[in-house]
XYZ file of C-alpha atoms in Angstrom:
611
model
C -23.405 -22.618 -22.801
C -20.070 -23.844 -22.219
C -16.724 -21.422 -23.291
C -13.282 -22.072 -22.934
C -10.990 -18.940 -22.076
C -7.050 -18.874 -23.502
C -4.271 -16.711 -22.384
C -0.860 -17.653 -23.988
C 2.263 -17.066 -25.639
C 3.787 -14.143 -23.596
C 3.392 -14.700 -20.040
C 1.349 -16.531 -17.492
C -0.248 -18.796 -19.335
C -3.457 -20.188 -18.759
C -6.938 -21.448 -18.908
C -10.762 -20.391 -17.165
C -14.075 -22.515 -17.920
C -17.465 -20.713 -18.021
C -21.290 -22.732 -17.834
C -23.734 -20.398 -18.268
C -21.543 -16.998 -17.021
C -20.811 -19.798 -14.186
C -16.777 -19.852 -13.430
C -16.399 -23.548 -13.240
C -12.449 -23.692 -13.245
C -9.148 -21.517 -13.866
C -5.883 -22.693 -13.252
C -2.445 -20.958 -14.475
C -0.038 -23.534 -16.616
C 3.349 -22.884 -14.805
C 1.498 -24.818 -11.757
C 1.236 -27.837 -13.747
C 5.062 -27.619 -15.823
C 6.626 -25.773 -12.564
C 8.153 -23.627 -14.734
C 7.129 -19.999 -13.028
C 5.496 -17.571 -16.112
C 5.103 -19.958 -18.052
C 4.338 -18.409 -21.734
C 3.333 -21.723 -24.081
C -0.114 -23.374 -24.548
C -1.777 -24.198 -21.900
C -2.163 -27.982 -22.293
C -2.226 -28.992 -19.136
C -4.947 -26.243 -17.588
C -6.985 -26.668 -20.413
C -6.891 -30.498 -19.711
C -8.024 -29.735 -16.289
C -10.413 -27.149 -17.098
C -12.069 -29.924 -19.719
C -12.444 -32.312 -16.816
C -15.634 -30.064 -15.071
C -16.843 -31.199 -18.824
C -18.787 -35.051 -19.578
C -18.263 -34.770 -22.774
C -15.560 -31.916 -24.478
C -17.937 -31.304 -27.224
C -20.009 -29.701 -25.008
C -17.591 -26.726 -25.230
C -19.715 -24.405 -27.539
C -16.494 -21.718 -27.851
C -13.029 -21.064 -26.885
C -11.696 -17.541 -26.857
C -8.181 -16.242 -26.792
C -7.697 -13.302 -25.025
C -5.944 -10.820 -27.998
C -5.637 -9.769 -31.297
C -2.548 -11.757 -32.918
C -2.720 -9.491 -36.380
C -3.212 -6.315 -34.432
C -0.404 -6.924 -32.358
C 1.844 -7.565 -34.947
C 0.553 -3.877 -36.854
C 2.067 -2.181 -33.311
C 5.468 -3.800 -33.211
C 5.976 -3.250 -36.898
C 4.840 -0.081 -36.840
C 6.994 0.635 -33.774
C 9.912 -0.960 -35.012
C 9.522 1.602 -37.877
C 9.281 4.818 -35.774
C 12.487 3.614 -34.343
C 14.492 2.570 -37.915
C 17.443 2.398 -38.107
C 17.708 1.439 -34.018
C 16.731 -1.886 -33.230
C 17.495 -3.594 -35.852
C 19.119 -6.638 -34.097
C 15.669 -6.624 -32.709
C 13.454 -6.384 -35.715
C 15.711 -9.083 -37.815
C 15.143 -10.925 -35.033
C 11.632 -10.929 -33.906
C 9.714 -10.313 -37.413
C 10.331 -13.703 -38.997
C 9.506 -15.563 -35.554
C 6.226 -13.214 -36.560
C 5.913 -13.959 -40.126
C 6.275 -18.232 -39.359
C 4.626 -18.763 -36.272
C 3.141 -15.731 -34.355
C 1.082 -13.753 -37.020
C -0.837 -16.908 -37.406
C -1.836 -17.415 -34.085
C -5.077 -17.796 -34.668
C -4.841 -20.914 -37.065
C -2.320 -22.132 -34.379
C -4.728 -21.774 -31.689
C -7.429 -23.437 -33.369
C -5.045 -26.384 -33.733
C -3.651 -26.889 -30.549
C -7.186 -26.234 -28.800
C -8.379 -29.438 -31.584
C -5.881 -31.772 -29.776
C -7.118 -31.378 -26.673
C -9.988 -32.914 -28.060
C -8.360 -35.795 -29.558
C -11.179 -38.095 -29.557
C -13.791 -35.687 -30.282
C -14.745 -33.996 -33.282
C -15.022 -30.423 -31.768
C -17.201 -28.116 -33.902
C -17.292 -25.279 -31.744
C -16.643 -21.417 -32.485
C -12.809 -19.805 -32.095
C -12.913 -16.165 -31.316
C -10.552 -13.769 -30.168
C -10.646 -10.523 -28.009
C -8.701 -7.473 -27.691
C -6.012 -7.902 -24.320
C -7.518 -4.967 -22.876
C -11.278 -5.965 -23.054
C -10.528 -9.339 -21.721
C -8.637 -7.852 -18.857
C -12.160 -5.510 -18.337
C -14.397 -8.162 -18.801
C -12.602 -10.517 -15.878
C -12.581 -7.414 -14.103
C -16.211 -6.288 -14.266
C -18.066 -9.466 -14.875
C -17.286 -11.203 -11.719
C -17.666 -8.357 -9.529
C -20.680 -7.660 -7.284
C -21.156 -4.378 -8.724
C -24.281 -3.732 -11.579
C -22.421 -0.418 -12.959
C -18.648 0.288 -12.585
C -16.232 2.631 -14.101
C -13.180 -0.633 -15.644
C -9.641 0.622 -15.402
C -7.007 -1.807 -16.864
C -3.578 -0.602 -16.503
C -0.688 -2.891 -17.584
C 2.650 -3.202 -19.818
C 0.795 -2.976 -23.577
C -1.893 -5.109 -24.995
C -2.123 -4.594 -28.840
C -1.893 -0.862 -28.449
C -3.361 0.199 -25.276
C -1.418 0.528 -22.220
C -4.281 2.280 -20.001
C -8.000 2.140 -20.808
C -11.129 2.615 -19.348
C -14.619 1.510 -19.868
C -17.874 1.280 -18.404
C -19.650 -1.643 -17.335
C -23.344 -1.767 -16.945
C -25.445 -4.986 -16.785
C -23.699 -7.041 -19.528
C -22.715 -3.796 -21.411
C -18.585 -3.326 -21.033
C -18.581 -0.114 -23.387
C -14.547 0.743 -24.032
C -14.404 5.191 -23.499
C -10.180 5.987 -23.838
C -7.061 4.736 -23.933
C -3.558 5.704 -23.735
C -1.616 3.835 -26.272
C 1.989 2.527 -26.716
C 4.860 3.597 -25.868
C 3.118 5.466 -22.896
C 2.719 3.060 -20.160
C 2.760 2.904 -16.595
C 3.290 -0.542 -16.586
C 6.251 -0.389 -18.520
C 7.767 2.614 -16.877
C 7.567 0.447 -13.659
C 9.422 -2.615 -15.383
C 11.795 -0.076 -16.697
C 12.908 0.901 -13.166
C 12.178 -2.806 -12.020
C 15.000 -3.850 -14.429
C 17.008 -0.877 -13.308
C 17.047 -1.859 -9.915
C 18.118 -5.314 -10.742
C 15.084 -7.831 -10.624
C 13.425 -9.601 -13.094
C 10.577 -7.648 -15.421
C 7.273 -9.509 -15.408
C 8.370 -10.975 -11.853
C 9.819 -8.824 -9.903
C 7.494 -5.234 -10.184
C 6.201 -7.092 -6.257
C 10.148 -6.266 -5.236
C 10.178 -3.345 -6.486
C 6.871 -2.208 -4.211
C 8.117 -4.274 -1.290
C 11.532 -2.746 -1.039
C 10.013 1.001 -1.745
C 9.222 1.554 2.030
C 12.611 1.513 2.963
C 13.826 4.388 1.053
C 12.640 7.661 0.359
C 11.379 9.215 -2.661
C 14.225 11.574 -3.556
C 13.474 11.003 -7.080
C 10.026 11.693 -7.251
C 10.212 14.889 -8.872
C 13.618 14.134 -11.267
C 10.736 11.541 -12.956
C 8.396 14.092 -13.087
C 10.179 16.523 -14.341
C 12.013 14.139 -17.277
C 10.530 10.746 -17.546
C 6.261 11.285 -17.287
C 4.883 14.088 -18.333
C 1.858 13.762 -16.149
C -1.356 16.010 -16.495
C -4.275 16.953 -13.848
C -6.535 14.326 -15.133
C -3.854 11.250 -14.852
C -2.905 11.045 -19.173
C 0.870 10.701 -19.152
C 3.100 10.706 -22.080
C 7.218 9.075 -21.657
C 10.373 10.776 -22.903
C 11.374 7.789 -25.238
C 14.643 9.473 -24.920
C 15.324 7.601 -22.263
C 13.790 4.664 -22.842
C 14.992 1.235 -25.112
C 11.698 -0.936 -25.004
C 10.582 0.022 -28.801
C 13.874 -1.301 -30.275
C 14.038 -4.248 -27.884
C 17.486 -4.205 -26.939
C 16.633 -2.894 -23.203
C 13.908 -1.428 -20.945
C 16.497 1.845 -20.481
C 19.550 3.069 -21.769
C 22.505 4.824 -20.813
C 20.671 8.678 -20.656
C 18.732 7.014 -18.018
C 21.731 5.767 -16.071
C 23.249 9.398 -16.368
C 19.860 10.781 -15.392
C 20.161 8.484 -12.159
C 24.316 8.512 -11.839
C 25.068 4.802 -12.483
C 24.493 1.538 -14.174
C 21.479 -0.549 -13.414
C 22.234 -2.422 -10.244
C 23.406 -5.961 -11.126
C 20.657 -9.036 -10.069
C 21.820 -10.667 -6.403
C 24.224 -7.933 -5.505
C 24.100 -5.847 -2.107
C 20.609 -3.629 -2.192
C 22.325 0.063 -0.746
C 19.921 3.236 -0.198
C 20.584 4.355 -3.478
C 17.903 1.598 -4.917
C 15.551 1.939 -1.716
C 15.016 5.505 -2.775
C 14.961 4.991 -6.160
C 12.085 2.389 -5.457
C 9.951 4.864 -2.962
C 10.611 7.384 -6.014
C 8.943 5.437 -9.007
C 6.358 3.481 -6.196
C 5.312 7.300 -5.479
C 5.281 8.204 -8.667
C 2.717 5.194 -10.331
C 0.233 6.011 -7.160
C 0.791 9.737 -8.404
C -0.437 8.702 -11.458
C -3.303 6.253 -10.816
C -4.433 8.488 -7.747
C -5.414 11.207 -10.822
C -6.760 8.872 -13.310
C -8.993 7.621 -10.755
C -10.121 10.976 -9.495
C -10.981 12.264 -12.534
C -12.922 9.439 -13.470
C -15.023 9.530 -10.708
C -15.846 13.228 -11.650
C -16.319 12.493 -15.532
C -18.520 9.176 -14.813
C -21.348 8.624 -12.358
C -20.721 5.729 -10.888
C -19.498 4.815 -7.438
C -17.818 1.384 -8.117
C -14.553 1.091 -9.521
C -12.883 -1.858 -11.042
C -9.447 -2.430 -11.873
C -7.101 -4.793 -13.648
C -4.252 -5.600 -15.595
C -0.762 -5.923 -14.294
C -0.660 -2.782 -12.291
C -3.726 -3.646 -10.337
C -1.538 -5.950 -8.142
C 0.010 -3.060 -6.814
C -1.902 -3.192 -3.477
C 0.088 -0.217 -2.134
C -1.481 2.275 -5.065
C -5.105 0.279 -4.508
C -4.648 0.991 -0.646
C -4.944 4.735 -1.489
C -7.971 4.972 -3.405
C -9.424 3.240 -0.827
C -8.089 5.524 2.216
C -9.396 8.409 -0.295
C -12.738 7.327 -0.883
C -12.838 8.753 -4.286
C -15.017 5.795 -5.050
C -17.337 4.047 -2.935
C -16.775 0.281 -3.796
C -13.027 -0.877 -5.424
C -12.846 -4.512 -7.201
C -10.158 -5.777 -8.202
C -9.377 -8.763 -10.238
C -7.672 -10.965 -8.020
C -5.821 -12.603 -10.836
C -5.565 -9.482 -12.506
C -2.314 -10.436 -14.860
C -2.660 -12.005 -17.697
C -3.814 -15.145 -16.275
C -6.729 -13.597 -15.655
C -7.028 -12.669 -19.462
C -8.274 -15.895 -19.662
C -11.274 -15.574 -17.710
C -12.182 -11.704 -19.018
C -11.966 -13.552 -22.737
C -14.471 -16.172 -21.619
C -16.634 -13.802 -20.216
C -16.335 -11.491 -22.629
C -17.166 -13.778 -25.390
C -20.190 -14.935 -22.775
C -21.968 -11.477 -22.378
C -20.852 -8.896 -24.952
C -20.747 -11.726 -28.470
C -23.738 -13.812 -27.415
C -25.523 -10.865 -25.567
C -26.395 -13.025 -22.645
C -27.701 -11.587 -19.855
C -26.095 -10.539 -16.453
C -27.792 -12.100 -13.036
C -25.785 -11.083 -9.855
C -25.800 -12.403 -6.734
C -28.333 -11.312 -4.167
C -25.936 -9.812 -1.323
C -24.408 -6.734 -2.621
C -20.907 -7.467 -1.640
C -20.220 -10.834 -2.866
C -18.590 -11.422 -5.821
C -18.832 -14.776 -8.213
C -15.371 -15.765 -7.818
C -15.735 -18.504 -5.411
C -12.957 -16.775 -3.216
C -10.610 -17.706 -6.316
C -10.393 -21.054 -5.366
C -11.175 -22.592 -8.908
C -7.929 -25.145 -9.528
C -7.268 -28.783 -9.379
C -8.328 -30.502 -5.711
C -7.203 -33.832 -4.544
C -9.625 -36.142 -2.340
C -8.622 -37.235 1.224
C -8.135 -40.145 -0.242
C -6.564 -39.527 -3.569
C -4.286 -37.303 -1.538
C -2.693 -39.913 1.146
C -2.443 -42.600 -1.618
C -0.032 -39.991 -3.689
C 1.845 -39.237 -0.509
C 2.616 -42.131 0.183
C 3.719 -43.199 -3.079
C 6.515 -40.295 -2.892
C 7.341 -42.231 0.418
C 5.979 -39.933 3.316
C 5.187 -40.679 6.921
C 2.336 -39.642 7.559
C -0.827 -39.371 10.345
C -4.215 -39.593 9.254
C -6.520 -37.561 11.320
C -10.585 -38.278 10.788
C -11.401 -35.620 12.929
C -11.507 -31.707 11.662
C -11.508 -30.754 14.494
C -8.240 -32.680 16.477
C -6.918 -31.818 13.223
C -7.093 -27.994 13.416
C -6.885 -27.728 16.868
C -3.514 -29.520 16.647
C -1.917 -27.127 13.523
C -3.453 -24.312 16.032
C -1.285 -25.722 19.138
C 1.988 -26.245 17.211
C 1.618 -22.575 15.615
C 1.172 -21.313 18.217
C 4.332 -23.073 19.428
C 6.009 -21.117 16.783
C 6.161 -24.092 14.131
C 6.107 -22.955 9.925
C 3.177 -25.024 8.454
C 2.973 -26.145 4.680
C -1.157 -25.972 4.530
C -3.110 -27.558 1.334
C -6.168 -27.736 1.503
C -8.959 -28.141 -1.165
C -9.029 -26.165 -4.701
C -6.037 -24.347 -5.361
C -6.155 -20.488 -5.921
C -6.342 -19.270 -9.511
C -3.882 -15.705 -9.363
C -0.682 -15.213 -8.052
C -1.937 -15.089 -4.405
C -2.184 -18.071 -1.973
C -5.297 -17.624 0.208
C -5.166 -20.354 2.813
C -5.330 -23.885 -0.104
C -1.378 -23.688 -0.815
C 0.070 -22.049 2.362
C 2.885 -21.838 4.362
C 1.032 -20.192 7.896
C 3.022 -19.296 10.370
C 2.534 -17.016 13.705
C 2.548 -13.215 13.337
C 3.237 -12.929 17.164
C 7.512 -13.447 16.835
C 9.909 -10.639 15.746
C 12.039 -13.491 14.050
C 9.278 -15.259 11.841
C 9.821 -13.055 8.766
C 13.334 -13.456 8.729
C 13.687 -16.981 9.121
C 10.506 -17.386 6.874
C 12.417 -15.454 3.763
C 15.625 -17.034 4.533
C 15.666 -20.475 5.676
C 11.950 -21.519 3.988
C 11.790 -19.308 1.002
C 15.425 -18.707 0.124
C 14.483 -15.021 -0.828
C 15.472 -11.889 -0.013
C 15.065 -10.490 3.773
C 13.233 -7.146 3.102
C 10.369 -9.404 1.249
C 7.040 -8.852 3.732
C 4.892 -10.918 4.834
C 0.942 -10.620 4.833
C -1.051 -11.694 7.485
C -4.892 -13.744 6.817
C -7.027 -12.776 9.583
C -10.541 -13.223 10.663
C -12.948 -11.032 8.897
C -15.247 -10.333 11.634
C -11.606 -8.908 13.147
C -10.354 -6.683 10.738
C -10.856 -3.421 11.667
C -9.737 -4.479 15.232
C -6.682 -4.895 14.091
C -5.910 -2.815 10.475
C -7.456 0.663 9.124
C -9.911 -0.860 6.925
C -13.498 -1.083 6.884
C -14.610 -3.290 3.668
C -13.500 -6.706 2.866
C -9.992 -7.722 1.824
C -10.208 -11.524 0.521
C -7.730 -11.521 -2.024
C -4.363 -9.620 -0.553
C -5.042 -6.927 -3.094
C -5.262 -3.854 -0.615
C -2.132 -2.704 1.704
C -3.355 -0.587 4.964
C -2.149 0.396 8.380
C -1.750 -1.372 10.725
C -4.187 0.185 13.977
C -2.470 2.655 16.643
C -3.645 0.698 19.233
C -1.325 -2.193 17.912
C 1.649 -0.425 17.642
C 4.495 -0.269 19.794
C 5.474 2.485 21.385
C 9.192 3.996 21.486
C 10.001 2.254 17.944
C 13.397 2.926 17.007
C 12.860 5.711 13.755
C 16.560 6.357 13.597
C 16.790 2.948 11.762
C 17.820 3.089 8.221
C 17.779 0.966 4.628
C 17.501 -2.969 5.915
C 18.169 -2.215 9.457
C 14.540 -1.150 9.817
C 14.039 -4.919 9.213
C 15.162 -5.120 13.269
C 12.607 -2.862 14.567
C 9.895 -4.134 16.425
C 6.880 -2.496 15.299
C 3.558 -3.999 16.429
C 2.151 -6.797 18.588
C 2.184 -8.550 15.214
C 5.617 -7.646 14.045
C 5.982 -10.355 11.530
C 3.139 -9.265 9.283
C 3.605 -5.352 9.839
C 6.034 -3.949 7.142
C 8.678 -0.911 7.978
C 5.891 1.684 7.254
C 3.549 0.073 9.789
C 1.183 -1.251 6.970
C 0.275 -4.548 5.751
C -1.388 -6.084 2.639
C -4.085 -7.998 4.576
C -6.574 -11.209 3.676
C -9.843 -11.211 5.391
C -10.604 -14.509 5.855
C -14.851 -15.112 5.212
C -16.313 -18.636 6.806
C -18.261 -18.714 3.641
C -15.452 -19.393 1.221
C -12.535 -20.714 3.063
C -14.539 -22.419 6.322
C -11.560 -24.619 7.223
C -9.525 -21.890 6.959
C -11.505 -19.899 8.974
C -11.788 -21.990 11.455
C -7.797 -22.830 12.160
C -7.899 -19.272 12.609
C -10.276 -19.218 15.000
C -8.701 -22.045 16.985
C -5.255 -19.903 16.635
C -7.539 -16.838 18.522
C -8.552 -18.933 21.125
C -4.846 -20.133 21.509
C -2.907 -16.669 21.435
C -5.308 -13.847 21.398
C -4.328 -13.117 17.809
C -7.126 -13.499 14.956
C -3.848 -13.281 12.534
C -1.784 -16.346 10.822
C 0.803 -15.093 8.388
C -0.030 -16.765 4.853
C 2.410 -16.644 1.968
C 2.685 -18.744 -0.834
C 3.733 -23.001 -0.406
C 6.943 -22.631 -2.562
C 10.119 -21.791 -2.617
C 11.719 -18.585 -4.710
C 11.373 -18.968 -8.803
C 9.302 -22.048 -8.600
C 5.080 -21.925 -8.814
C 3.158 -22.670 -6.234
C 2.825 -26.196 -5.076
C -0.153 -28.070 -7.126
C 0.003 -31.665 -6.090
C 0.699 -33.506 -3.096
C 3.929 -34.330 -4.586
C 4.740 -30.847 -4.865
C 3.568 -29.943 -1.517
C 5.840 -32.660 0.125
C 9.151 -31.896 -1.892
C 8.786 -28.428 -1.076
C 8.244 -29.735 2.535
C 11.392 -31.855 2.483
C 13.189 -29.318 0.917
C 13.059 -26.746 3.104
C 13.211 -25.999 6.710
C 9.341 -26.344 7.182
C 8.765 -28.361 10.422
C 4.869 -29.922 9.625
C 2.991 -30.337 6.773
C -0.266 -30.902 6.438
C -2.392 -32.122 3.037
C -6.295 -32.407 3.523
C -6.572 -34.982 6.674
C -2.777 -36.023 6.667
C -0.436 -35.183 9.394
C 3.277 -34.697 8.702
C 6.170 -34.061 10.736
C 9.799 -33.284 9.623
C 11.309 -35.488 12.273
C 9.412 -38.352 11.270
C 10.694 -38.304 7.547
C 12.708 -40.567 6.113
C 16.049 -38.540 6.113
C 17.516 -39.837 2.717
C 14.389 -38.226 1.100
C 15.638 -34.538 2.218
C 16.820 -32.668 -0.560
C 17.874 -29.476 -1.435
C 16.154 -28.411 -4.769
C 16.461 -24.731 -4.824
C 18.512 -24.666 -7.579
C 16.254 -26.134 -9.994
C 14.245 -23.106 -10.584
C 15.462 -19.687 -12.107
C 15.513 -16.356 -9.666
C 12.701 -14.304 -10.008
């Protein structure tokens, strides 16, 4: 049984195939239009998803991941609890409803029959509710036979946190905190407060936390979140804006925090670093007590998480350090990309009752280390690179190969790295990378600045070895999809570190042996690296041990700020020639800076909006 999964329409768009509970393919759309979040149909992933398919009849159903008519019974209803406010809002939004949204369904079921043009699809068209698909990607793929699901995100149709329990194929929803009351939009709030972009910049806000202190902590406690024992929180709307539309906050808020939201690009000054550790310590307040009393209220010793707030590695990092469960999965593409795959699934085991086999090792999951997207033959690859007009070496040999990108980064060279299927999630994990040595003080700044364009305080994680881990980081459990920040060990810290340092001075510190992957609080948001899933990957590594001593490469993502990760070869080499990346390297194919044609340098920053 073959069934399509849909996410679409507000952000992060995309697409997941299923065979049999199998994940054959998931791909986000914004890699495909380069247009980063991108909200419309997913054409293009869907196209690609259809191509693991002979024939696209053999689709039996395709799913879409909410509830269009229940989501439209919240914002009217909250547009009424808030009348006469917002009214700019509701004149605004309600007919877009009453033409195009409310009748999403009918949409849906149009736009998914042209992607079978030729075909007269007769499958099934069902829908989900947000939060069960963001359960069901959550619990499905995990390794786990019973788990306590927490989703935690902006708002689906009404909830904003829920929890079920997964057992077998059973995903049985238990409670739910509903709109307005949401952690995920009480971070966005402050997100927008502090001047980055909602829905794209929450990773900033997290990032930039460690470099301030949480003065604030208890001013949010004490007026924003009302926050109980057992983790249920309830918002002062008072000063909020969200449920009229206008804004995420309003001017009580700026009073409440003595000035105006910081405007996007200008100077970052204490004031926002502390305001940053303050709401960062607040959410990990808040999801350290939800999942403690869940543990005591449910019996099981496996914990899942997704939604949104689930990327926030730093809050995940704790309830690991804690042990309040034994086992944490997360989603790796726990956004709503991954509401895709959790509506596939969902519609898989819970509508056509199908029955749950998991794999035989107890710690592997069925996600295929998330490496589900569109790949590109050797062959396929150096035709298209060529075409685009690169020089290029062709190397038969693995091995030369990798023992050469070892040698030059260990020379201190920034690698563009694609290499096979490309990751489904927001995280790059070694098939669209930019690696680079974690050994030199300077890498992270000239990383952020001169490859990425983005701003300095923006860490870095490092990809190491797995059998090297705890060697090297306070961690004792796997770690293959960047989703868990932890220390970085004693014995690889400096001694005699500078702790006068303050605000984005800390940035000159020298902290560790691996300085460019250890952030200013001596912790890092780490990728074990399994020979299993990624072996190429694994094994540059290896030949970068043998070279340096160091099982550690940093990875972050092949692009540049605002644009989506590279899909193609083409992308790969115009983000290659656009920025100040000295090789590249696609499948078997060799290229160096210096040997490019220098009329095909360009500077292309521009042509993507800030995140």
């Amino acid at each position: 049984m073959k069934i399509l999964g849909i996410s679409a329409f507000y952000h992060d768009s995309a697409a997941a195939l299923i065979d049999q509970g199998v994940i054959l393919a998931a791909a986000q759309e914004e890699r495909f239009t380069r247009k980063k979040h991108f909200a419309g149909f997913p054409q293009q992933a869907i196209q690609f998803c259809l191509k693991h398919c002979q024939d696209p009849t053999e689709i039996d159903a395709v799913v879409f991941y909410e509830k269009p008519f229940r989501k439209f019974n919240r914002l009217l209803q909250m547009h009424l609890s808030v009348a006469p406010h917002g009214i700019e809002s509701f004149v605004a939004s309600i007919p877009l409803w009453l033409r195009k949204k409310l009748f999403q369904g009918t949409e849906v079921a149009r736009r998914v029959k042209n992607c079978f043009p030729e075909a007269n699809w007769q499958g099934e068209l069902l829908f989900t509710e947000h939060h069960q698909a963001h359960a069901a990607s959550a619990f499905y793929p995990s390794p786990f036979q019973d788990a306590v699901v927490l989703t935690m995100d902006g708002v689906g149709e009404w909830a904003t946190t829920s929890c079920a329990l997964g057992n077998g194929n059973q995903l049985k929803p238990k409670k739910q905190i509903s709109f307005p009351h949401s952690i995920g939009l009480l971070y966005s709030a402050f997100t927008a407060y502090l001047g980055f972009r909602i829905n794209s910049g929450e990773y900033k806000v997290m990032g930039l936390a460690p470099y301030g202190q949480p003065k604030y902590k208890e001013l949010i406690l004490s007026k924003l979140v009302d926050l109980k024992e057992d983790g249920s929180f309830r918002l002062n709307q008072r000063f909020f804006n969200y449920c009229n539309g206008l804004s995420m906050t309003n001017d009580a808020f700026d009073e409440l925090f003595d000035g105006k939201p910081r405007k996007s690009e200008s100077q970052l000054t204490q004031r926002e670093m502390d305001i940053a550790a303050s709401i960062q310590a607040v959410t990990e307040e808040i999801v350290l007590r939800i999942a403690r009393h869940l543990s005591k209220e449910y019996s099981s010793e496996n914990l899942c998480l997704a939604g949104g707030v689930a990327l926030n590695c730093v809050a995940n990092g704790k309830i690991l350090r804690e042990k309040i469960f034994k086992q944490v999965w997360v989603q790796p593409a726990a956004g709503d990309a991954g509401g895709a795959l959790g509506a596939a699934l969902a519609a898989y085991y819970q509508h056509y009752g199908h029955q749950r086999e998991l794999k035989s090792s107890t710690s592997s999951d069925s996600m295929q280390g998330c490496y589900l997207g569109p790949s590109f033959s050797s062959h396929e690859a150096k035709q298209r690179l060529v075409n685009v007009g690169a020089k290029l070496r062709y190397v038969a040999s693995e091995k030369i190969l990798l023992k050469e990108v070892a040698q030059k980064l260990a020379n201190g060279l920034a690698v563009g790295w694609f290499q096979g299927s490309m990751e489904y999630g927001p995280r790059a994990l070694g098939a669209r990378s930019i690696l680079a040595s974690p050994t030199l003080q300077e890498m992270q700044t000239v990383l952020n600045l001169k490859i990425k364009f983005r701003e300095s305080f923006r860490p870095f994680a490092p990809a190491i070895l797995a059998e090297y881990a705890s060697e090297w980081f306070e961690i004792d459990r796997d770690s293959p999809y960047m989703l868990f920040v932890t220390k970085v060990n004693h014995s690889k810290l400096l001694t005699g570190q500078d702790i006068s340092a303050t605000g984005l001075e800390k940035l000159k510190v020298q902290r560790s042996v691996i300085p460019a992957v250890t952030h200013v609080d001596n912790t890092a948001r780490i990728q074990t690296v399994h020979r299993k899933t990624n072996p190429k990957f694994h094994q540059l590594l290896s030949y970068f041990f043998e070279e340096t001593g160091c099982p550690i490469l940093i990875n972050t993502s092949f692009n540049i700020r605002g644009e989506p990760i590279v899909c193609t070869p083409e992308d790969a080499f115009r983000c290659f020639m656009g920025t100040n990346l000295d090789l590249l390297v696609v499948e078997d194919c060799i290229m160096d800076k210096s040997d490019q044609e220098q009329k095909l340098m360009i500077s292309y920053q521009d042509s993507f909006e800030l995140d």
